[in-house]
Structure formats: structure tokens, C-alpha cells
Short mmCIF file of C-alpha atoms in Angstrom, two decimals:
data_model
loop_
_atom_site.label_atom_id
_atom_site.label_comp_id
_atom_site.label_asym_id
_atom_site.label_seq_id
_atom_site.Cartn_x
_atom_site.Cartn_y
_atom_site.Cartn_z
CA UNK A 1 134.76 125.02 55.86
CA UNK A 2 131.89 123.36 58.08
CA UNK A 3 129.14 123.88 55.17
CA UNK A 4 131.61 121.99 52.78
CA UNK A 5 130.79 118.42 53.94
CA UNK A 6 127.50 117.58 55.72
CA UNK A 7 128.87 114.54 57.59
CA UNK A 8 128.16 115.43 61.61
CA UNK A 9 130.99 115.51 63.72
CA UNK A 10 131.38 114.48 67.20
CA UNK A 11 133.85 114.69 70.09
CA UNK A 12 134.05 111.78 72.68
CA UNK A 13 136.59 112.53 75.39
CA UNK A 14 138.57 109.66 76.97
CA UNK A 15 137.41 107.70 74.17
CA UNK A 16 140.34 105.07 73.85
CA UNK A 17 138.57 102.68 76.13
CA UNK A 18 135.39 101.82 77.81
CA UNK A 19 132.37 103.57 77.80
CA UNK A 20 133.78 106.28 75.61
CA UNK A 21 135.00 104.04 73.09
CA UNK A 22 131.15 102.50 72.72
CA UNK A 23 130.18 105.92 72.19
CA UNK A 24 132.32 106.67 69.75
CA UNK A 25 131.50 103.37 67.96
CA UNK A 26 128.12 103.89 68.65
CA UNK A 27 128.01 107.42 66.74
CA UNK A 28 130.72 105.96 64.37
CA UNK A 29 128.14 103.56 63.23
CA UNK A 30 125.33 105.60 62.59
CA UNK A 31 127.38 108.02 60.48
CA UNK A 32 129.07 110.60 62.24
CA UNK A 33 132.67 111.43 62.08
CA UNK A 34 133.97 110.68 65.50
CA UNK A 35 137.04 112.29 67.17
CA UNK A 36 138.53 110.46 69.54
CA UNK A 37 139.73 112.34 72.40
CA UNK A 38 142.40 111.22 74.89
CA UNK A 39 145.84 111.73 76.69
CA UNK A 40 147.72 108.34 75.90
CA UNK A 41 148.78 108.76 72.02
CA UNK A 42 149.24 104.92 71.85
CA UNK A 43 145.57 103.89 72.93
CA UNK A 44 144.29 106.70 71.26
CA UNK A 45 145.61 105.50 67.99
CA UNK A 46 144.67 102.08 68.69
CA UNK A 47 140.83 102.99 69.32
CA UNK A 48 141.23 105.07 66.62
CA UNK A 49 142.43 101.88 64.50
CA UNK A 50 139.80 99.90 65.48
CA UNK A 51 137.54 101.97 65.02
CA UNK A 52 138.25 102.43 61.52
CA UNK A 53 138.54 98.76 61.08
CA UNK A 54 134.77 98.53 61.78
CA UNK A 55 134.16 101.24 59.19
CA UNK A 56 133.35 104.05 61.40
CA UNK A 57 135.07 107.53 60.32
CA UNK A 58 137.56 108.51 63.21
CA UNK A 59 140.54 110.42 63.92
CA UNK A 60 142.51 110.89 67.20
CA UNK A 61 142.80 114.10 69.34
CA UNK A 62 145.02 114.83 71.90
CA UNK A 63 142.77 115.73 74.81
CA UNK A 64 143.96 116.09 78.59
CA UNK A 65 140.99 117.70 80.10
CA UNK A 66 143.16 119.02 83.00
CA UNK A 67 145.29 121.37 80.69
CA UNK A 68 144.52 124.30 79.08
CA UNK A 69 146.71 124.56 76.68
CA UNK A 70 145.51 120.83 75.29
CA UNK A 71 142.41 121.84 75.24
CA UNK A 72 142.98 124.99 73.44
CA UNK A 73 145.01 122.75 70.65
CA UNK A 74 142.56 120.12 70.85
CA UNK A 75 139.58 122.97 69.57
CA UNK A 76 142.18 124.23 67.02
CA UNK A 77 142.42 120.73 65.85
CA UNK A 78 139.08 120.35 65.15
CA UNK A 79 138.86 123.90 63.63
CA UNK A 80 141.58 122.92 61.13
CA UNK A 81 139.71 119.49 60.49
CA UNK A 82 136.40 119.67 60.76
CA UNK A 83 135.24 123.48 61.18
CA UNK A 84 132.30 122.94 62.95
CA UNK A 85 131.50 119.96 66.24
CA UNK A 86 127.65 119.01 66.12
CA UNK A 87 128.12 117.08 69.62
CA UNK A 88 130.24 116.78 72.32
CA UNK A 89 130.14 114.38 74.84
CA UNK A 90 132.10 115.07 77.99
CA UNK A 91 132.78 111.49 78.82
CA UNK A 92 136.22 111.68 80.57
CA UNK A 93 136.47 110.98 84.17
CA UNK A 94 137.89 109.54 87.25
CA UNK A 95 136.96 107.96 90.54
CA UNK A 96 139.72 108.68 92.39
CA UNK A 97 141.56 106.65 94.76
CA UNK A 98 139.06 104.20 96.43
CA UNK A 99 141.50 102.12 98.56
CA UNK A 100 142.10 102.15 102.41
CA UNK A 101 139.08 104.28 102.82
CA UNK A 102 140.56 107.49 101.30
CA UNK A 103 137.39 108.59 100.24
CA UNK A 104 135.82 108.68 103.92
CA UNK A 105 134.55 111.73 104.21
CA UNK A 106 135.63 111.73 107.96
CA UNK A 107 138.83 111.54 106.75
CA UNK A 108 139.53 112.98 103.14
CA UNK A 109 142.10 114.50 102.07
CA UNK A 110 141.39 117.73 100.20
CA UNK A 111 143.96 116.91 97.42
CA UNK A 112 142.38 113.87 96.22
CA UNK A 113 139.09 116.08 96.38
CA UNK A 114 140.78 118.74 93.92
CA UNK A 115 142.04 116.27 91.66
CA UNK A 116 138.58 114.49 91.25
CA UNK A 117 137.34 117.67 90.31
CA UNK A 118 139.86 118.42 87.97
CA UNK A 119 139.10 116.01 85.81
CA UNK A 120 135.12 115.39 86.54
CA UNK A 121 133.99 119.03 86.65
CA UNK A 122 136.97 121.38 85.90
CA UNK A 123 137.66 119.69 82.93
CA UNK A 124 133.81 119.57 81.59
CA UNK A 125 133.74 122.70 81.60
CA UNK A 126 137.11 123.52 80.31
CA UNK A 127 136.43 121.39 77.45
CA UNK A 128 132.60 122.77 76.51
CA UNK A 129 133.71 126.69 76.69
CA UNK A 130 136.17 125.75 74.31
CA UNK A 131 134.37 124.17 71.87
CA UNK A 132 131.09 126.06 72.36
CA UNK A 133 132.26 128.35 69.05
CA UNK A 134 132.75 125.07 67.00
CA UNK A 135 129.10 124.00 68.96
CA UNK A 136 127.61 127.39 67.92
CA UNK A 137 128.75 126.38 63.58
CA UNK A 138 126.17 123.64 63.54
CA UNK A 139 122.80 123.29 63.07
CA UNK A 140 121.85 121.37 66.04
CA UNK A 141 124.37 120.97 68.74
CA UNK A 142 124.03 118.58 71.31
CA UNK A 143 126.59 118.18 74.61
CA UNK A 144 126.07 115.60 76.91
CA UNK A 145 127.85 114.98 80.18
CA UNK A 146 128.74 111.84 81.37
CA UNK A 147 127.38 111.51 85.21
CA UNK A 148 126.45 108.63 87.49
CA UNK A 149 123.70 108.25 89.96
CA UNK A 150 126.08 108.20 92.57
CA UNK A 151 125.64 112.23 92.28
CA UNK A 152 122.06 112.09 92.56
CA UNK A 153 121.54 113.26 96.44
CA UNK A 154 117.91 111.42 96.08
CA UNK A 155 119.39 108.01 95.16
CA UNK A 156 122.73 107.78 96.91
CA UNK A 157 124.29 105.01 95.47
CA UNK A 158 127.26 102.57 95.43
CA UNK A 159 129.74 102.61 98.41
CA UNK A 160 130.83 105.88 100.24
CA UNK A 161 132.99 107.86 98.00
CA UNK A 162 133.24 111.82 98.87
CA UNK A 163 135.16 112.84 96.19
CA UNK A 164 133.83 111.21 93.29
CA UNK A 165 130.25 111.11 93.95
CA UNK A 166 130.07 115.06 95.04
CA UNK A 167 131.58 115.61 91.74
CA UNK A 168 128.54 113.89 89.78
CA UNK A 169 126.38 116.05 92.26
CA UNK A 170 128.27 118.83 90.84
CA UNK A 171 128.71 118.16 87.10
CA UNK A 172 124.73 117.84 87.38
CA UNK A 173 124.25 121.22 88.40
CA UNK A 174 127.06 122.76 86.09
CA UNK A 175 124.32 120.80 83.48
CA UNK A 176 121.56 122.60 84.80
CA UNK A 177 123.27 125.88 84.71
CA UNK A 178 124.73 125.28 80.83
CA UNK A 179 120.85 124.37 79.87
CA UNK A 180 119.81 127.57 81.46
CA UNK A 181 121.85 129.96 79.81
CA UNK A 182 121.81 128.20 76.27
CA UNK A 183 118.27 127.71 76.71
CA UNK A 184 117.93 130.82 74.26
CA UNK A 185 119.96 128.73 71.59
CA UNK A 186 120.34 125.55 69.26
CA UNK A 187 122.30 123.66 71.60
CA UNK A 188 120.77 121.50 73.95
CA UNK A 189 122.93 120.40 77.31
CA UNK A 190 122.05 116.79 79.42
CA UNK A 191 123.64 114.88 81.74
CA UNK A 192 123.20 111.14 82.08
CA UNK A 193 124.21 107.79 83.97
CA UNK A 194 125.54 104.82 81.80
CA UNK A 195 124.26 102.31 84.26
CA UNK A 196 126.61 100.03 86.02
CA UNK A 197 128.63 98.96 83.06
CA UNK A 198 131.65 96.47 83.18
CA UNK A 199 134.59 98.66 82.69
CA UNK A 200 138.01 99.32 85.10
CA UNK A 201 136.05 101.30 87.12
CA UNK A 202 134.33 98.70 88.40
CA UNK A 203 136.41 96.07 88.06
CA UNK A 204 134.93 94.56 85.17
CA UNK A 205 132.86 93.14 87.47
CA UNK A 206 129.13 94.60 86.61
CA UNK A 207 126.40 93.37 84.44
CA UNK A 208 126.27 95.91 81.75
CA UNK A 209 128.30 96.16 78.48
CA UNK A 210 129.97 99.37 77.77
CA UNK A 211 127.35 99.42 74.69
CA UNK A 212 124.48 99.15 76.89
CA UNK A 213 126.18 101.71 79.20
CA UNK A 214 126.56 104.17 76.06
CA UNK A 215 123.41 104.16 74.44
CA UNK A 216 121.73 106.99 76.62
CA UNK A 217 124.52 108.69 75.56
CA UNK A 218 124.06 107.91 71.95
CA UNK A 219 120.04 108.87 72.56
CA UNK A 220 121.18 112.49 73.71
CA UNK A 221 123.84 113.08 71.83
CA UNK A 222 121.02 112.57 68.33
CA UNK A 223 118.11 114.14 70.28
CA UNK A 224 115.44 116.22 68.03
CA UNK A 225 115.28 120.09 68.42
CA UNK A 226 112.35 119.66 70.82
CA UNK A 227 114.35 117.61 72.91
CA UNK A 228 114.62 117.42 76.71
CA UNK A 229 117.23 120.54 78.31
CA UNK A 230 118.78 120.27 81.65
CA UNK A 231 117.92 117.00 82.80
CA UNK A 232 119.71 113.54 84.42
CA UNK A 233 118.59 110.79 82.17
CA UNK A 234 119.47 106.86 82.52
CA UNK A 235 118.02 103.57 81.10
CA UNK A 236 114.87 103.75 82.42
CA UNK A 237 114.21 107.71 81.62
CA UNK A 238 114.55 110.74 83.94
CA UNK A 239 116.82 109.92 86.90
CA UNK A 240 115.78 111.22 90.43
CA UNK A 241 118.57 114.26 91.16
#
């Protein structure tokens, strides 16, 4: 099935809104067949509906990162569909609860810790072991993982928040250790930061688009077979870890 058509295929996760719905548009537009990966059926059918509408080839998938058993369904989905994913990007994500100072670290509570990483690192990887056999059916594979500088421990930025930004810290290296043991193979693993993009994360309130915030994903996600492995990449190039 995946040699019958040639069109690429690619897998956004929480892709209904945001930054993952400019990537999906972004890919949509430049010819790929775009799978649009969330929990909420009703926004994911609406993204996928726009998306459409702007002549982009998409087609919901129910995704909850934290479950296996969606996941699982999710890869049979695309094995029924498509037969083959040429990229993945892991762009689903949390922050957590930010109010009342709950991400002090002086005073965290572990739970809100555990859930972060459910979702920011447990589910990354979750989502790329499944799909890796679907990866491992095209000719040149791309995942990218959507980060934030807020991981890197050089930078340190935005406000205190110890469960959300030692999870970017975290997906990083789980990026690092992917590139080093496919480093033997076709598919190439990155992380990167979309900038600080206008989106309900931030309140809207932030200068970028959610296209400008997805077009370093868009850049990874098409790189060339000599392209970078391993790295943290943002607007301006290789971002500090």
C-alpha cells in the first residue's frame, strides 16, 4: 500500500488549533497529505474542514497522547489509510497550571509535575515508538519535536515554571537520544522552539503568528538527507541547550 501513491504523508499532533494547525497548513500547502491529530472530535473535524477548504489534503485522527490504546488505534489508522508516515511532528503539549504560583518549584506539587510529563515527554515518545514502523516505510522520514527555549538550561527563559520548562529540558534530551540510536538510519530526529507565538498559551498576547511560529517546524519536517540530527533549532538557527 505505501508505494501505491507517492503523495508524503504527515502526522501533526494537537493539530486542531494553534501552532499545530499552521503546521499542518503549512505541510498541507506544499503538498503533503496531513493527518490531523487530536482528542476533541469536534475541533478536529473543524481543522480538518478548514483545512480542506484551503485545498490542503487532510483527514482527522483521534490522538490522545496520554493513552495507549489511542495511540495504538491512531498508528492502525494510518496503516489502514496511508501505509506508510514520511514525518511526524510531535507538536502536542501542555503548560500546566500556571496560576497562584503552582509551578514554584519551592512548592510543587508532584502531580502537576507527572501530568506535564504525560503529555510533553511521555506522550512523545509514546507516539514516535508507535509510528516508527510506519516512519521506517518511507524513504526519508523526518520527526520533529515541538520544544521551547524555556528547556534550554543555557537560556532560561520566560517566568518560573518547574514543570513545564523541565519537560522541554527533557523532551530535548529524549531528542538527542532518538538521533543517536537512529543515527544508523533514514530517519532524522530534531527538536525545535516556535518562538513566542500568539496562541492560548500565551494569552494571545505575543508578537508572533502561529505561521511564523511553525515554519522551523515546516524547515525540519522537509529537511534533505544530509540534514542536521539531534539538535534544538529556532528562528535564528541552532538554539543554545
Amino acid at each position: 500500500m505505501d508505494r501505491v501513491n507517492n503523495t508524503k504523508i504527515a502526522l501533526v499532533s494537537g493539530a486542531n488549533k494553534g501552532i499545530g494547525y499552521a503546521i499542518a497548513q503549512g505541510l498541507g500547502a506544499i503538498g503533503f497529505r496531513v493527518a490531523v491529530g487530536a482528542r476533541d472530535e469536534a475541533r478536529r473535524e473543524e481543522a480538518v474542514k478548514h483545512l480542506c477548504a484551503e485545498g490542503a489534503d487532510a483527514f482527522g485522527v483521534a490522538l490522545d497522547v496520554t493513552s495507549d490504546d489511542s495511540v495504538a488505534a491512531a498508528a492502525a489508522t494510518l496503516e489502514q489509510t496511508a501505509g506508510r508516515l514520511d514525518v511526524l511532528v510531535n507538536n502536542a503539549g501542555i503548560s500546566g497550571p500556571a496560576d497562584g504560583g503552582t509551578q514554584d518549584p519551592t512548592t510543587l506539587d508532584l502531580d502537576v509535575v507527572r501530568t506535564v510529563l504525560d503529555t510533553n515527554v511521555f506522550g512523545v515518545i509514546r507516539v514516535t515508538n508507535a509510528m516508527l514502523p510506519l516512519l521506517g516505510r518511507a524513504d526519508s522520514p523526518r520527526i520533529v519535536n515541538m520544544s521551547s527555549t524555556m528547556g534550554s538550561l543555557a537560556l532560561q527563559t520566560g517566568p518560573i515554571m518547574a514543570a513545564y520548562a523541565p519537560s522541554k529540558s527533557m523532551l530535548n534530551s529524549v531528542t538527542a537520544q532518538y538521533a543517536r540510536q537512529l543515527a544508523d538510519t533514514n530517519v532524522i530526529v530534531n527538536a525545535c522552539c516556535p518562538g513566542y507565538v500568539a496562541t492560548d498559551f500565551t494569552g494571545f498576547n505575543a508578537p508572533w503568528t502561529p505561521g511564523q511560529g511553525a515554519a522551523i517546524a515546516i524547515r525540519l519536517a522537509t529537511l534533505a538527507d544530509d540534514g542536521p540530527r539531534g539538535g534544538f533549532f529556532g528562528d535564528e538557527d541552532v538554539v543554545p541547550w
